[in-house]
Structure formats: structure tokens, C-alpha cells
Amino acid sequence: NAGVTQTPKFQVLKTGQSMTLQCAQDMNHEYMSWYRQDPGMGLRLIHYSVGAGITDQGEVPNGYNVSRSTTEDFPLRLLSAAPSQTSVYFCASTPLDGANVLTFGAGSRLTVL
Amino acid sequence: AQSVTQLGSHVSVSEGALVLLRCNYSSSVPPYLFWYVQYPNQGLQLLLKYTSAATLVKGINGFEAEFKKSETSFHLTKPSAHMSDAAEYFCAVSERGSNYKLTFGKGTLLTVNP
């Protein structure tokens, strides 16, 4: 049972480049979400989804796009990377019949030069 | 809107001493409350959760937290710190019902001195 898998673990981009952070879970969780973690800021919610075809914005959505075509996958897209998007990104999921207990991936560290 | 305040971005204790990490929340309805731990270069791991059963919640690794509605607090404690407890700890809150979004505090870095 792999849980929540994030790829890549590390990525360096130049300003203006695009990329996709991948997130996959094998627990059949309906809810999936992306957070970014910055020093002294805790974790802030970027986007979330309660099921295939349904996404919504979190606290800091600007500069990021998401889609949810399957229950398992929830990719996060940066269309034109900026240095302000240098961060550690975490994907997390939970079943809708639970008590909101998130299972986190190991994180993806992104540096934008 | 719900929010979480963790008092103290850095707490330092001696091995064997009491650990107390403070968390206060604001929420318009009785919330779910969580403590997560993050070890260096790892993801977050659930320590414990409060979902309206007993107000004193026991978690993994000897940690516990008490929900105090009158004080809007959910402080995390451990009677005796161990070197392996050194990590960053996050308090989080979410609303009951269909809202699955967690709001996290800014974190408290726990250092354990030998």
C-alpha cells in the first residue's frame, strides 16, 4: 500500500518555465489537496478536490492550476514559474466519510531561479 | 473563518522534561482539531485528533492534548521529552460536516537538549 506518492521530490526551474507536480493515491480517497510549506508560514492550502471533475481554490491559488480526471490523481501545474513559488509542496488526501484526517505525501521541493 | 495560533515558534526543553506546545483556535462551530508532527525532510504525520469524543485525547509516542472549549485551546503535552521528539509540530483545525479543508498553524519547532 503506497499511500500518497508525489513526484518529483526535487525540481529546479527557471523563471517562466512550466511544470507539473504529480500526486497519486491508492486508497480510493475522494478528497485530495495541495499545500505549500514556507518557513514560518506553516502549510497553506492551494487547491483541493472532493472528487473526479470537482476542484476548488484554497487560500493561495494564484499561479497554480489543478484538474481531477480520476480519483487517484491530482496534478498541480505551474504555468509560468516565479521565484515566489519556491517552496515545499505537499499533497494530502482523506476519505469523505472520515474525520478529516489527512494522509500526506513526502513532499516535493521546488526551487525557482 | 477558522484560524489557528501556535504560541512560540521555537520551544527548547531538556531530555526528560515536560513538553508543552500551545495551540489556540477560532471557529464559528465546534471544530475538529489535530496535531501533526514533521521530522526533518519528511511529510506530516498525525499525532492525535479531537473529534468530539473525550476532551483528553491520547496520541502516538506518549503525546496527549486536551480540548478546552472555554479557552478555545488544544495544547499538546508529553510528560517526559525524548531526543527523538525533536521535530516541528503543527496544530490544525477543520470544520465539521462537508468541509474537509484543514487550516494549519505556523508550527512550533521543538528542540530537545541532552
PDB file of C-alpha atoms in Angstrom, chain A residues 31 35 37 40-43 45 48 50 57-58 90 94-107 109, chain B residues 32 34 36 38 41-46 49 51 88 90 94-107:
ATOM      1  CA  TYR A  31     -10.744  14.340  -1.121  1.00  0.00           C
ATOM      2  CA  TYR A  35      -0.462  22.636   0.335  1.00  0.00           C
ATOM      3  CA  GLN A  37       5.004  24.990   3.168  1.00  0.00           C
ATOM      4  CA  GLY A  40       7.410  30.499   9.454  1.00  0.00           C
ATOM      5  CA  MET A  41       4.173  30.258   7.454  1.00  0.00           C
ATOM      6  CA  GLY A  42       3.001  26.749   8.220  1.00  0.00           C
ATOM      7  CA  LEU A  43       1.057  24.970   5.498  1.00  0.00           C
ATOM      8  CA  LEU A  45      -3.939  25.347   1.081  1.00  0.00           C
ATOM      9  CA  TYR A  48      -8.484  20.941  -3.324  1.00  0.00           C
ATOM     10  CA  VAL A  50     -13.755  16.397  -3.403  1.00  0.00           C
ATOM     11  CA  GLN A  57      -9.473  27.125  -4.717  1.00  0.00           C
ATOM     12  CA  GLY A  58      -7.842  27.295  -1.342  1.00  0.00           C
ATOM     13  CA  PHE A  90       2.616  18.576  -0.094  1.00  0.00           C
ATOM     14  CA  THR A  94      -8.699  11.763   3.023  1.00  0.00           C
ATOM     15  CA  PRO A  95     -11.906   9.782   2.583  1.00  0.00           C
ATOM     16  CA  LEU A  96     -15.090  11.835   2.786  1.00  0.00           C
ATOM     17  CA  ASP A  97     -16.515   9.557   5.469  1.00  0.00           C
ATOM     18  CA  GLY A  98     -13.607  10.086   7.828  1.00  0.00           C
ATOM     19  CA  ALA A  99     -12.897  12.761  10.420  1.00  0.00           C
ATOM     20  CA  ASN A 100     -10.809  14.913   8.091  1.00  0.00           C
ATOM     21  CA  VAL A 101      -7.598  13.042   8.893  1.00  0.00           C
ATOM     22  CA  LEU A 102      -5.217  13.832   6.054  1.00  0.00           C
ATOM     23  CA  THR A 103      -2.637  11.390   4.727  1.00  0.00           C
ATOM     24  CA  PHE A 104       0.339  13.335   3.388  1.00  0.00           C
ATOM     25  CA  GLY A 105       2.841  12.607   0.682  1.00  0.00           C
ATOM     26  CA  ALA A 106       6.557  13.026   1.335  1.00  0.00           C
ATOM     27  CA  GLY A 107       6.705  16.403  -0.375  1.00  0.00           C
ATOM     28  CA  ARG A 109      10.855  20.677  -3.039  1.00  0.00           C
TER      29      ARG A 109
ATOM     30  CA  TYR B  32     -12.149  19.052  14.594  1.00  0.00           C
ATOM     31  CA  PHE B  34      -5.397  17.922  15.072  1.00  0.00           C
ATOM     32  CA  TYR B  36       0.708  16.743  13.233  1.00  0.00           C
ATOM     33  CA  GLN B  38       7.060  16.694  10.853  1.00  0.00           C
ATOM     34  CA  ASN B  41      12.851  16.269   5.357  1.00  0.00           C
ATOM     35  CA  GLN B  42       9.689  14.233   5.787  1.00  0.00           C
ATOM     36  CA  GLY B  43       5.979  14.706   5.311  1.00  0.00           C
ATOM     37  CA  LEU B  44       3.483  15.302   8.101  1.00  0.00           C
ATOM     38  CA  GLN B  45       2.328  12.507  10.382  1.00  0.00           C
ATOM     39  CA  LEU B  46      -0.803  12.593  12.533  1.00  0.00           C
ATOM     40  CA  LYS B  49      -7.089  14.264  16.757  1.00  0.00           C
ATOM     41  CA  THR B  51     -13.496  14.876  17.018  1.00  0.00           C
ATOM     42  CA  GLU B  88       8.280  20.555  14.053  1.00  0.00           C
ATOM     43  CA  PHE B  90       1.656  21.735  13.667  1.00  0.00           C
ATOM     44  CA  SER B  94     -11.235  21.980  10.334  1.00  0.00           C
ATOM     45  CA  GLU B  95     -14.961  22.448  10.379  1.00  0.00           C
ATOM     46  CA  ARG B  96     -17.290  19.530  10.855  1.00  0.00           C
ATOM     47  CA  GLY B  97     -19.522  18.281   8.113  1.00  0.00           C
ATOM     48  CA  SER B  98     -18.659  18.528   4.464  1.00  0.00           C
ATOM     49  CA  ASN B  99     -15.729  20.936   4.793  1.00  0.00           C
ATOM     50  CA  TYR B 100     -12.554  18.863   4.643  1.00  0.00           C
ATOM     51  CA  LYS B 101     -10.150  21.766   4.463  1.00  0.00           C
ATOM     52  CA  LEU B 102      -7.598  21.930   7.255  1.00  0.00           C
ATOM     53  CA  THR B 103      -6.198  25.246   8.422  1.00  0.00           C
ATOM     54  CA  PHE B 104      -2.733  24.895   9.928  1.00  0.00           C
ATOM     55  CA  GLY B 105      -0.865  26.937  12.459  1.00  0.00           C
ATOM     56  CA  LYS B 106       2.593  28.240  11.633  1.00  0.00           C
ATOM     57  CA  GLY B 107       4.300  25.450  13.519  1.00  0.00           C
TER      58      GLY B 107
END
